[in-house]
mmCIF file of C-alpha atoms in Angstrom:
data_model
loop_
_atom_site.group_PDB
_atom_site.id
_atom_site.type_symbol
_atom_site.label_atom_id
_atom_site.label_comp_id
_atom_site.label_asym_id
_atom_site.label_seq_id
_atom_site.Cartn_x
_atom_site.Cartn_y
_atom_site.Cartn_z
ATOM 1 C CA MET A 1 -77.629 100.942 40.796
ATOM 2 C CA SER A 2 -76.622 97.533 40.024
ATOM 3 C CA ASN A 3 -73.580 98.383 38.193
ATOM 4 C CA LEU A 4 -72.238 100.133 42.046
ATOM 5 C CA SER A 5 -73.634 97.108 43.811
ATOM 6 C CA THR A 6 -71.148 94.848 41.016
ATOM 7 C CA SER A 7 -68.586 97.189 41.661
ATOM 8 C CA SER A 8 -68.603 97.404 44.931
ATOM 9 C CA SER A 9 -69.352 93.643 45.140
ATOM 10 C CA THR A 10 -65.352 93.456 43.219
ATOM 11 C CA ILE A 11 -63.614 96.102 45.183
ATOM 12 C CA PHE A 12 -64.517 94.361 48.972
ATOM 13 C CA TRP A 13 -64.388 90.655 47.527
ATOM 14 C CA PRO A 14 -62.404 90.334 44.341
ATOM 15 C CA LEU A 15 -62.360 86.236 44.330
ATOM 16 C CA LYS A 16 -66.059 85.943 44.037
ATOM 17 C CA GLY A 17 -67.291 84.104 41.291
ATOM 18 C CA ALA A 18 -65.243 81.765 39.263
ATOM 19 C CA SER A 19 -65.314 80.624 35.979
ATOM 20 C CA ASP A 20 -65.351 77.236 34.138
ATOM 21 C CA SER A 21 -61.859 78.608 32.187
ATOM 22 C CA GLN A 22 -60.930 79.728 36.015
ATOM 23 C CA PHE A 23 -61.150 75.841 36.757
ATOM 24 C CA LYS A 24 -59.773 74.179 33.686
ATOM 25 C CA LYS A 25 -56.886 76.419 35.187
ATOM 26 C CA LEU A 26 -56.908 75.507 38.426
ATOM 27 C CA CYS A 27 -56.669 71.892 37.223
ATOM 28 C CA HIS A 28 -54.160 72.455 34.815
ATOM 29 C CA VAL A 29 -52.202 74.087 38.142
ATOM 30 C CA LEU A 30 -53.358 71.305 40.571
ATOM 31 C CA TRP A 31 -53.016 68.178 38.622
ATOM 32 C CA GLU A 32 -51.741 69.195 35.359
ATOM 33 C CA TRP A 33 -54.433 68.879 33.240
ATOM 34 C CA GLU A 34 -53.404 69.318 29.428
ATOM 35 C CA ILE A 35 -56.883 70.295 28.291
ATOM 36 C CA CYS A 36 -57.859 70.477 24.185
ATOM 37 C CA ASP A 37 -57.785 73.561 22.243
ATOM 38 C CA GLY A 38 -61.453 72.780 22.215
ATOM 39 C CA CYS A 39 -62.441 73.033 25.627
ATOM 40 C CA LYS A 40 -60.248 76.359 25.998
ATOM 41 C CA ILE A 41 -62.355 78.461 24.562
ATOM 42 C CA ASP A 42 -65.682 75.907 25.194
ATOM 43 C CA GLN A 43 -66.243 74.588 22.409
ATOM 44 C CA ARG A 44 -66.317 70.606 20.950
ATOM 45 C CA CYS A 45 -64.072 68.620 22.619
ATOM 46 C CA LEU A 46 -61.098 68.052 20.340
ATOM 47 C CA SER A 47 -59.435 65.174 22.186
ATOM 48 C CA ILE A 48 -60.517 61.968 23.538
ATOM 49 C CA ARG A 49 -57.750 62.219 26.375
ATOM 50 C CA CYS A 50 -58.811 65.582 27.151
ATOM 51 C CA PRO A 51 -58.783 65.514 31.063
ATOM 52 C CA TRP A 52 -61.833 67.737 30.787
ATOM 53 C CA GLN A 53 -64.243 66.310 29.711
ATOM 54 C CA LYS A 54 -63.695 62.736 31.310
ATOM 55 C CA ARG A 55 -63.433 63.966 35.102
ATOM 56 C CA SER A 56 -64.364 67.419 35.250
ATOM 57 C CA LEU A 57 -67.984 66.175 36.257
ATOM 58 C CA LYS A 58 -66.788 64.521 39.480
ATOM 59 C CA LEU A 59 -65.330 67.726 40.552
ATOM 60 C CA GLN A 60 -67.817 70.010 40.852
ATOM 61 C CA PRO A 61 -68.765 69.415 44.568
ATOM 62 C CA PHE A 62 -64.393 70.489 44.378
ATOM 63 C CA PHE A 63 -64.691 73.196 42.352
ATOM 64 C CA ARG A 64 -68.105 74.918 44.954
ATOM 65 C CA LEU A 65 -65.479 74.389 47.171
ATOM 66 C CA TYR A 66 -62.919 76.724 46.187
ATOM 67 C CA GLN A 67 -65.801 78.883 44.954
ATOM 68 C CA LYS A 68 -66.857 79.126 48.803
ATOM 69 C CA ILE A 69 -63.063 79.482 50.106
ATOM 70 C CA THR A 70 -62.140 82.620 47.795
ATOM 71 C CA ALA A 71 -65.353 83.916 47.626
ATOM 72 C CA SER A 72 -64.827 85.163 51.602
ATOM 73 C CA TYR A 73 -61.683 86.399 50.551
ATOM 74 C CA MET A 74 -61.791 89.736 51.705
ATOM 75 C CA PRO A 75 -58.291 92.421 50.737
ATOM 76 C CA GLU A 76 -56.247 94.275 54.124
ATOM 77 C CA MET A 77 -56.669 97.423 52.627
ATOM 78 C CA HIS A 78 -59.113 98.788 49.974
ATOM 79 C CA THR A 79 -57.111 99.711 47.400
ATOM 80 C CA THR A 80 -57.027 97.743 43.995
ATOM 81 C CA SER A 81 -53.387 97.899 43.762
ATOM 82 C CA ASN A 82 -52.315 96.233 46.855
ATOM 83 C CA TYR A 83 -54.402 93.480 47.062
ATOM 84 C CA ALA A 84 -52.943 90.405 47.727
ATOM 85 C CA LEU A 85 -54.959 88.704 45.783
ATOM 86 C CA ARG A 86 -56.347 90.614 42.369
ATOM 87 C CA THR A 87 -57.614 87.864 40.998
ATOM 88 C CA HIS A 88 -57.631 84.297 40.334
ATOM 89 C CA GLU A 89 -54.606 84.095 38.641
ATOM 90 C CA ASP A 90 -52.727 85.634 41.500
ATOM 91 C CA LEU A 91 -53.670 82.630 44.025
ATOM 92 C CA PHE A 92 -53.124 80.177 40.820
ATOM 93 C CA GLN A 93 -49.792 81.941 40.750
ATOM 94 C CA ILE A 94 -48.838 81.919 44.461
ATOM 95 C CA ILE A 95 -49.502 78.019 43.831
ATOM 96 C CA GLN A 96 -46.886 77.541 41.585
ATOM 97 C CA ILE A 97 -44.772 78.908 43.386
ATOM 98 C CA LEU A 98 -45.226 76.766 46.436
ATOM 99 C CA LYS A 99 -44.985 73.665 44.025
ATOM 100 C CA GLN A 100 -41.813 74.735 42.853
ATOM 101 C CA ASN A 101 -40.444 75.311 46.140
ATOM 102 C CA PRO A 102 -41.370 72.946 48.199
ATOM 103 C CA THR A 103 -38.368 73.124 50.900
ATOM 104 C CA THR A 104 -38.632 77.300 50.925
ATOM 105 C CA PRO A 105 -39.424 78.569 54.266
ATOM 106 C CA ARG A 106 -42.890 80.531 54.403
ATOM 107 C CA ALA A 107 -41.823 83.827 54.959
ATOM 108 C CA HIS A 108 -39.103 84.022 52.278
ATOM 109 C CA LEU A 109 -41.583 83.173 49.661
ATOM 110 C CA THR A 110 -44.122 85.525 50.915
ATOM 111 C CA ALA A 111 -41.227 88.126 50.610
ATOM 112 C CA THR A 112 -39.604 87.778 47.175
ATOM 113 C CA HIS A 113 -43.318 86.835 45.717
ATOM 114 C CA PHE A 114 -44.501 90.494 46.859
ATOM 115 C CA ALA A 115 -41.484 91.823 46.586
ATOM 116 C CA ARG A 116 -42.271 92.160 42.521
ATOM 117 C CA ARG A 117 -44.863 94.093 42.628
ATOM 118 C CA GLY A 118 -42.887 97.411 43.920
ATOM 119 C CA TYR A 119 -42.907 98.907 46.555
ATOM 120 C CA ASN A 120 -45.647 101.574 46.622
ATOM 121 C CA SER A 121 -47.691 98.442 45.366
ATOM 122 C CA GLN A 122 -47.106 96.020 48.513
ATOM 123 C CA PRO A 123 -49.901 94.752 49.756
ATOM 124 C CA HIS A 124 -50.493 94.621 53.981
ATOM 125 C CA PRO A 125 -48.731 92.121 55.726
ATOM 126 C CA ALA A 126 -51.566 90.073 56.960
ATOM 127 C CA ASP A 127 -52.894 90.418 53.573
ATOM 128 C CA GLN A 128 -50.144 88.327 52.446
ATOM 129 C CA ASN A 129 -50.397 85.497 54.610
ATOM 130 C CA ARG A 130 -53.868 85.363 53.756
ATOM 131 C CA ALA A 131 -52.812 85.085 50.301
ATOM 132 C CA PHE A 132 -50.442 81.968 51.458
ATOM 133 C CA ASP A 133 -53.434 80.301 53.351
ATOM 134 C CA LEU A 134 -55.830 80.502 50.399
ATOM 135 C CA ALA A 135 -53.556 78.929 48.299
ATOM 136 C CA VAL A 136 -52.788 76.243 50.595
ATOM 137 C CA ARG A 137 -56.405 75.298 51.224
ATOM 138 C CA ALA A 138 -56.980 75.298 47.165
ATOM 139 C CA MET A 139 -54.122 73.380 47.002
ATOM 140 C CA THR A 140 -54.843 70.864 50.153
ATOM 141 C CA THR A 141 -58.224 71.569 51.585
ATOM 142 C CA VAL A 142 -56.473 72.468 54.650
ATOM 143 C CA ASP A 143 -57.870 75.930 56.944
ATOM 144 C CA CYS A 144 -53.613 76.892 58.080
ATOM 145 C CA SER A 145 -55.016 80.188 59.158
ATOM 146 C CA ILE A 146 -54.454 82.034 62.666
ATOM 147 C CA GLU A 147 -57.968 83.545 62.187
ATOM 148 C CA ASN A 148 -60.262 81.063 61.910
ATOM 149 C CA GLN A 149 -58.547 77.593 64.051
ATOM 150 C CA SER A 150 -59.423 77.668 67.864
ATOM 151 C CA GLY A 151 -58.758 74.393 70.488
ATOM 152 C CA SER A 152 -55.693 72.250 70.456
ATOM 153 C CA ASP A 153 -56.205 70.275 67.669
ATOM 154 C CA VAL A 154 -55.165 73.049 65.100
ATOM 155 C CA LEU A 155 -52.410 73.039 62.446
ATOM 156 C CA PHE A 156 -50.623 76.824 61.584
ATOM 157 C CA TRP A 157 -47.858 77.339 59.122
ATOM 158 C CA GLU A 158 -45.172 78.711 60.892
ATOM 159 C CA ASP A 159 -42.656 81.699 58.674
ATOM 160 C CA ASP A 160 -40.035 79.288 59.305
ATOM 161 C CA LYS A 161 -41.637 76.114 57.989
ATOM 162 C CA SER A 162 -41.550 74.955 54.078
ATOM 163 C CA PHE A 163 -44.784 74.121 52.567
ATOM 164 C CA GLN A 164 -43.360 70.487 52.623
ATOM 165 C CA GLU A 165 -42.962 70.619 56.215
ATOM 166 C CA LEU A 166 -46.620 71.741 56.393
ATOM 167 C CA VAL A 167 -47.795 68.609 54.295
ATOM 168 C CA ARG A 168 -45.940 66.139 55.463
ATOM 169 C CA SER A 169 -47.795 67.737 59.465
ATOM 170 C CA ILE A 170 -51.560 66.859 58.277
ATOM 171 C CA GLY A 171 -52.961 64.028 60.026
ATOM 172 C CA SER A 172 -49.987 64.886 62.668
ATOM 173 C CA THR A 173 -50.049 62.138 65.920
ATOM 174 C CA LYS A 174 -49.455 65.107 67.198
ATOM 175 C CA TYR A 175 -52.612 64.705 70.343
ATOM 176 C CA TYR A 176 -53.167 62.014 70.140
ATOM 177 C CA PRO A 177 -51.398 58.505 71.734
ATOM 178 C CA VAL A 178 -49.160 56.631 68.910
ATOM 179 C CA LEU A 179 -50.449 52.404 67.767
ATOM 180 C CA ALA A 180 -46.887 50.569 68.472
ATOM 181 C CA GLY A 181 -46.025 46.722 68.807
ATOM 182 C CA ASP A 182 -48.608 44.414 69.617
ATOM 183 C CA GLU A 183 -51.137 47.031 69.975
ATOM 184 C CA GLU A 184 -51.041 48.153 66.123
ATOM 185 C CA ARG A 185 -50.783 44.646 64.900
ATOM 186 C CA SER A 186 -53.855 43.555 66.848
ATOM 187 C CA LEU A 187 -55.767 46.311 65.712
ATOM 188 C CA ASP A 188 -56.997 45.277 62.093
ATOM 189 C CA PRO A 189 -59.903 48.057 61.080
ATOM 190 C CA LYS A 190 -61.237 46.704 58.175
ATOM 191 C CA GLU A 191 -63.455 43.992 60.944
ATOM 192 C CA GLN A 192 -63.860 46.210 63.602
ATOM 193 C CA LEU A 193 -64.901 49.755 62.988
ATOM 194 C CA SER A 194 -67.615 49.650 60.413
ATOM 195 C CA ALA A 195 -69.907 52.619 60.296
ATOM 196 C CA ILE A 196 -72.827 50.383 60.464
ATOM 197 C CA ARG A 197 -71.112 48.959 64.074
ATOM 198 C CA LEU A 198 -70.357 51.845 65.057
ATOM 199 C CA LYS A 199 -73.787 53.214 64.459
ATOM 200 C CA LYS A 200 -75.470 50.092 66.355
ATOM 201 C CA SER A 201 -72.883 49.790 69.288
ATOM 202 C CA ALA A 202 -71.959 52.813 69.735
ATOM 203 C CA HIS A 203 -74.829 55.003 68.532
ATOM 204 C CA ILE A 204 -72.504 57.565 66.814
ATOM 205 C CA LYS A 205 -73.163 60.030 63.561
ATOM 206 C CA PHE A 206 -71.237 60.817 60.952
ATOM 207 C CA ARG A 207 -70.860 64.271 58.612
ATOM 208 C CA GLY A 208 -68.727 65.679 56.166
ATOM 209 C CA THR A 209 -66.053 67.684 56.115
ATOM 210 C CA ASP A 210 -64.182 69.857 53.744
ATOM 211 C CA ASP A 211 -60.514 69.738 56.203
ATOM 212 C CA ILE A 212 -58.736 66.562 55.490
ATOM 213 C CA LYS A 213 -57.001 67.322 59.121
ATOM 214 C CA ASN A 214 -59.963 66.623 60.382
ATOM 215 C CA HIS A 215 -61.000 63.678 59.157
ATOM 216 C CA LEU A 216 -62.346 60.456 61.083
ATOM 217 C CA ARG A 217 -61.958 63.036 64.572
ATOM 218 C CA LEU A 218 -64.677 62.332 67.594
ATOM 219 C CA GLU A 219 -66.208 64.729 68.546
ATOM 220 C CA GLY A 220 -69.199 64.092 71.101
ATOM 221 C CA LYS A 221 -70.910 61.460 69.334
ATOM 222 C CA THR A 222 -70.042 62.392 65.644
ATOM 223 C CA VAL A 223 -67.345 61.857 63.708
ATOM 224 C CA GLU A 224 -66.467 63.815 60.749
ATOM 225 C CA ILE A 225 -65.040 62.304 57.625
ATOM 226 C CA PHE A 226 -63.131 64.143 54.222
ATOM 227 C CA HIS A 227 -65.584 63.019 52.081
ATOM 228 C CA HIS A 228 -64.088 64.693 48.792
ATOM 229 C CA THR A 229 -62.424 61.529 47.499
ATOM 230 C CA SER A 230 -62.554 62.977 43.513
ATOM 231 C CA ILE A 231 -59.400 65.281 45.188
ATOM 232 C CA LEU A 232 -57.417 62.671 46.401
ATOM 233 C CA LYS A 233 -57.843 60.312 43.148
ATOM 234 C CA GLU A 234 -56.193 62.986 41.018
ATOM 235 C CA HIS A 235 -53.583 63.214 43.543
ATOM 236 C CA LEU A 236 -52.843 59.632 43.428
ATOM 237 C CA ARG A 237 -53.325 59.767 39.490
ATOM 238 C CA LEU A 238 -50.351 62.670 39.470
ATOM 239 C CA THR A 239 -48.466 61.542 41.903
ATOM 240 C CA ARG A 240 -48.348 57.114 40.623
ATOM 241 C CA TYR A 241 -45.127 57.035 38.472
ATOM 242 C CA GLU A 242 -43.462 59.922 40.996
ATOM 243 C CA HIS A 243 -40.800 57.024 42.116
ATOM 244 C CA ALA A 244 -39.999 56.875 38.751
ATOM 245 C CA LYS A 245 -38.774 60.302 38.008
ATOM 246 C CA THR A 246 -35.205 61.817 38.348
ATOM 247 C CA SER A 247 -34.209 64.796 39.581
ATOM 248 C CA THR A 248 -33.466 66.333 36.139
ATOM 249 C CA ASP A 249 -37.181 65.613 35.612
ATOM 250 C CA ASN A 250 -38.053 69.380 36.219
ATOM 251 C CA SER A 251 -41.018 68.891 37.333
ATOM 252 C CA SER A 252 -43.408 70.353 39.696
ATOM 253 C CA CYS A 253 -44.947 67.468 40.666
ATOM 254 C CA ILE A 254 -44.820 67.104 44.622
ATOM 255 C CA ASP A 255 -47.019 65.194 47.142
ATOM 256 C CA VAL A 256 -49.724 68.351 47.662
ATOM 257 C CA ILE A 257 -51.451 66.005 49.844
ATOM 258 C CA PRO A 258 -48.652 63.262 51.078
ATOM 259 C CA ARG A 259 -49.566 59.855 48.904
ATOM 260 C CA GLN A 260 -49.863 57.846 52.222
ATOM 261 C CA LEU A 261 -52.104 60.184 53.690
ATOM 262 C CA ALA A 262 -54.318 60.152 50.489
ATOM 263 C CA LEU A 263 -54.586 56.090 50.664
ATOM 264 C CA GLU A 264 -55.409 56.100 54.016
ATOM 265 C CA THR A 265 -58.101 58.424 53.963
ATOM 266 C CA LEU A 266 -59.537 56.312 50.535
ATOM 267 C CA GLY A 267 -59.062 53.152 52.515
ATOM 268 C CA SER A 268 -60.107 54.309 55.489
ATOM 269 C CA LEU A 269 -63.644 55.633 53.707
ATOM 270 C CA GLN A 270 -64.223 53.017 51.101
ATOM 271 C CA GLU A 271 -62.494 49.866 53.076
ATOM 272 C CA VAL A 272 -62.572 50.117 56.765
ATOM 273 C CA LEU A 273 -65.985 52.577 57.578
ATOM 274 C CA PHE A 274 -68.605 52.247 53.965
ATOM 275 C CA PRO A 275 -66.803 48.995 52.478
ATOM 276 C CA TYR A 276 -66.920 48.403 48.891
ATOM 277 C CA GLY A 277 -70.000 45.592 48.104
ATOM 278 C CA ASP A 278 -71.630 46.085 51.837
ATOM 279 C CA ILE A 279 -75.223 46.768 50.900
ATOM 280 C CA ASP A 280 -75.858 48.199 54.284
ATOM 281 C CA SER A 281 -72.345 50.920 54.331
ATOM 282 C CA HIS A 282 -73.512 51.727 50.651
ATOM 283 C CA ARG A 283 -77.113 52.715 51.746
ATOM 284 C CA CYS A 284 -75.832 54.525 55.094
ATOM 285 C CA LEU A 285 -73.100 56.403 52.521
ATOM 286 C CA LYS A 286 -75.762 56.661 50.035
ATOM 287 C CA PHE A 287 -77.842 58.701 52.759
ATOM 288 C CA LEU A 288 -75.627 60.847 54.291
ATOM 289 C CA SER A 289 -74.992 61.929 50.126
ATOM 290 C CA SER A 290 -78.215 62.375 49.597
ATOM 291 C CA SER A 291 -79.106 64.213 53.126
ATOM 292 C CA SER A 292 -75.451 65.816 54.027
ATOM 293 C CA GLY A 293 -73.862 67.012 50.990
ATOM 294 C CA ILE A 294 -71.490 64.476 50.618
ATOM 295 C CA ASP A 295 -69.306 64.146 47.971
ATOM 296 C CA GLN A 296 -71.210 61.214 45.871
ATOM 297 C CA ASP A 297 -68.134 59.929 44.543
ATOM 298 C CA CYS A 298 -67.604 58.255 47.640
ATOM 299 C CA LEU A 299 -69.901 55.622 46.367
ATOM 300 C CA MET A 300 -67.608 54.842 43.653
ATOM 301 C CA PRO A 301 -64.723 52.173 43.802
ATOM 302 C CA ASN A 302 -61.208 53.756 42.594
ATOM 303 C CA SER A 303 -61.602 51.746 40.647
ATOM 304 C CA GLU A 304 -59.163 54.449 38.174
ATOM 305 C CA GLY A 305 -55.847 53.388 38.213
ATOM 306 C CA SER A 306 -54.554 55.867 40.701
ATOM 307 C CA ARG A 307 -52.931 52.983 43.185
ATOM 308 C CA ARG A 308 -49.881 50.995 42.472
ATOM 309 C CA SER A 309 -49.914 47.620 42.362
ATOM 310 C CA ASP A 310 -47.380 47.756 45.495
ATOM 311 C CA GLU A 311 -50.497 49.694 47.205
ATOM 312 C CA LYS A 312 -53.657 47.589 47.634
ATOM 313 C CA ASN A 313 -52.708 46.713 51.294
ATOM 314 C CA VAL A 314 -53.069 49.741 53.340
ATOM 315 C CA ARG A 315 -51.110 50.540 56.777
ATOM 316 C CA TYR A 316 -52.758 53.340 58.744
ATOM 317 C CA THR A 317 -50.015 55.183 59.820
ATOM 318 C CA TYR A 318 -51.756 58.844 59.882
ATOM 319 C CA TRP A 319 -55.425 57.336 60.822
ATOM 320 C CA GLY A 320 -54.530 54.627 62.922
ATOM 321 C CA PRO A 321 -54.371 56.659 66.298
ATOM 322 C CA ARG A 322 -58.027 58.096 65.434
ATOM 323 C CA MET A 323 -58.752 54.972 64.443
ATOM 324 C CA ARG A 324 -57.432 53.782 68.209
ATOM 325 C CA ILE A 325 -59.884 56.024 69.476
ATOM 326 C CA LEU A 326 -62.899 54.693 67.876
ATOM 327 C CA LEU A 327 -62.471 51.096 68.609
ATOM 328 C CA ASP A 328 -62.019 52.448 72.388
ATOM 329 C CA GLU A 329 -65.661 54.069 71.919
ATOM 330 C CA LEU A 330 -67.048 50.960 70.234
ATOM 331 C CA GLU A 331 -65.681 48.921 73.561
ATOM 332 C CA SER A 332 -66.581 51.187 75.910
ATOM 333 C CA PRO A 333 -69.038 53.671 74.220
ATOM 334 C CA SER A 334 -69.851 56.842 76.418
ATOM 335 C CA PRO A 335 -72.338 58.161 77.835
ATOM 336 C CA ARG A 336 -75.950 59.669 75.380
ATOM 337 C CA GLY A 337 -77.975 62.377 77.173
ATOM 338 C CA LEU A 338 -78.536 63.800 80.661
ATOM 339 C CA GLN A 339 -79.944 59.925 82.546
ATOM 340 C CA GLN A 340 -77.077 57.833 80.888
ATOM 341 C CA ARG A 341 -74.178 60.415 82.206
ATOM 342 C CA TRP A 342 -75.725 61.093 85.502
ATOM 343 C CA GLU A 343 -76.221 56.952 86.050
ATOM 344 C CA ARG A 344 -72.552 56.872 85.230
ATOM 345 C CA ILE A 345 -71.926 59.735 87.520
ATOM 346 C CA SER A 346 -73.593 58.008 90.227
ATOM 347 C CA LYS A 347 -72.300 54.650 89.615
ATOM 348 C CA GLN A 348 -69.189 56.093 89.459
ATOM 349 C CA ARG A 349 -69.761 57.912 93.024
ATOM 350 C CA HIS A 350 -71.813 54.576 94.865
ATOM 351 C CA MET A 351 -68.282 52.189 93.698
ATOM 352 C CA MET A 352 -66.725 54.932 95.257
ATOM 353 C CA GLN A 353 -68.473 55.443 97.949
ATOM 354 C CA ALA A 354 -68.304 51.326 98.623
ATOM 355 C CA ALA A 355 -64.570 51.759 98.234
ATOM 356 C CA VAL A 356 -64.394 54.580 101.247
ATOM 357 C CA ILE A 357 -66.795 52.343 103.363
ATOM 358 C CA GLY A 358 -64.836 49.228 102.753
ATOM 359 C CA ILE A 359 -61.161 51.762 104.320
ATOM 360 C CA MET A 360 -63.835 53.173 107.120
ATOM 361 C CA VAL A 361 -64.897 49.388 108.557
ATOM 362 C CA THR A 362 -61.427 47.697 108.290
ATOM 363 C CA VAL A 363 -59.584 50.858 109.993
ATOM 364 C CA LEU A 364 -62.487 50.604 112.430
ATOM 365 C CA LEU A 365 -62.232 46.920 112.950
ATOM 366 C CA GLY A 366 -58.348 47.016 113.384
ATOM 367 C CA LEU A 367 -58.756 50.223 115.526
ATOM 368 C CA MET A 368 -61.115 47.366 117.810
ATOM 369 C CA SER A 369 -59.244 44.502 117.818
ATOM 370 C CA LEU A 370 -56.374 46.827 119.042
ATOM 371 C CA PRO A 371 -57.531 47.058 122.742
ATOM 372 C CA LEU A 372 -57.681 43.165 122.960
ATOM 373 C CA GLN A 373 -54.236 42.131 121.406
ATOM 374 C CA ILE A 374 -52.589 44.714 123.884
ATOM 375 C CA PHE A 375 -54.467 42.177 126.726
ATOM 376 C CA GLN A 376 -52.922 39.553 125.263
ATOM 377 C CA ALA A 377 -49.992 41.088 125.105
ATOM 378 C CA TRP A 378 -50.049 42.157 128.961
ATOM 379 C CA ILE A 379 -51.298 38.278 129.917
ATOM 380 C CA SER A 380 -48.556 36.486 127.999
ATOM 381 C CA TYR A 381 -46.648 39.315 129.574
ATOM 382 C CA GLN A 382 -47.349 38.287 133.082
ATOM 383 C CA GLN A 383 -47.449 34.804 132.852
ATOM 384 C CA MET A 384 -43.157 34.758 131.825
ATOM 385 C CA LYS A 385 -42.667 37.322 135.029
ATOM 386 C CA TYR A 386 -44.677 35.030 137.384
ATOM 387 C CA SER A 387 -44.517 31.971 135.701
ATOM 388 C CA ILE A 388 -44.443 28.746 138.733
ATOM 389 C CA PRO A 389 -41.681 26.455 138.392
ATOM 390 C CA PRO A 390 -42.414 22.945 137.486
ATOM 391 C CA THR A 391 -43.267 20.311 141.140
ATOM 392 C CA GLY A 392 -39.914 17.870 141.914
ATOM 393 C CA THR A 393 -36.990 20.461 141.058
ATOM 394 C CA THR A 394 -34.518 21.785 143.165
#
């Protein structure tokens, strides 16, 4: 019975469960880790430069996220030869394809990749799209599938768009007003938008999100924060020297997560909301880490050499609009609870009533003065009509 249950689980959820060996392959595919021969076979590490021993522990929250998003994959057709993703290695192959062909439209990549399997082994088109969406989520944490999104703030990967176009639209200001000119320069998030101030003055709460496109999104009185800082540091480390490469390097190193976006996300967490060195902010973040499962790497400063020397001061072009929304909430907090909402509505209604009454009184006074003005005009007319000439005139 146990074997039958395991077999059924494999058929319907082929990516359920991932081993350390597969995590090592994932790190190599995503960040080009050169893992030593000892770690490859789960033996004693043979190199002090081996990234698996040095950095894999910090990536445990990401590995759990990867297991979560891949375990939910269920193929469209129940024939193993027609699965778009039969193993984790199939997913890694798609990730490699996306990194090596960042400017190729999605439809072409999908058709070319699955055509290699032969006509009789073609997965269902919906399953093909699901496989590429899952690869994007494993690479960037962004859910770009049509199935799991609703509302106005969504991000779909259209057939005529390339992977590069998709990742550049992460954090797009499409749905938010853009800061410009003096208004942008006047916003100093480091001084105005600390989590402590937002909690005390605007009664805002925080919760973690596993999708980077939802970072700093305000819903009601809750702000979502992307907490997988270990991923961001790996992407920054990978692309730190990218500007020094030439077109002949034949490297698959691209901005899987745009470097500016990664810098802004890290900066907004460690310099704006929870400034490192501030005791109250550290306590707040530590509480979130223990109570909400936020990645503990958020508590660590970005001191691992992932930034360039010219990247000390971050300009918030991606998250500036959402910071402006938080600043507006800080300056004019929205009401909490039914009582405050009723009080605000009542206040607005009273102000409207006062304005209407004022207009009505003005109109009434105008109507009342109209007969008097008419009478005065008639008197003036009569005086002019029957005016008596002065005495002594001939």
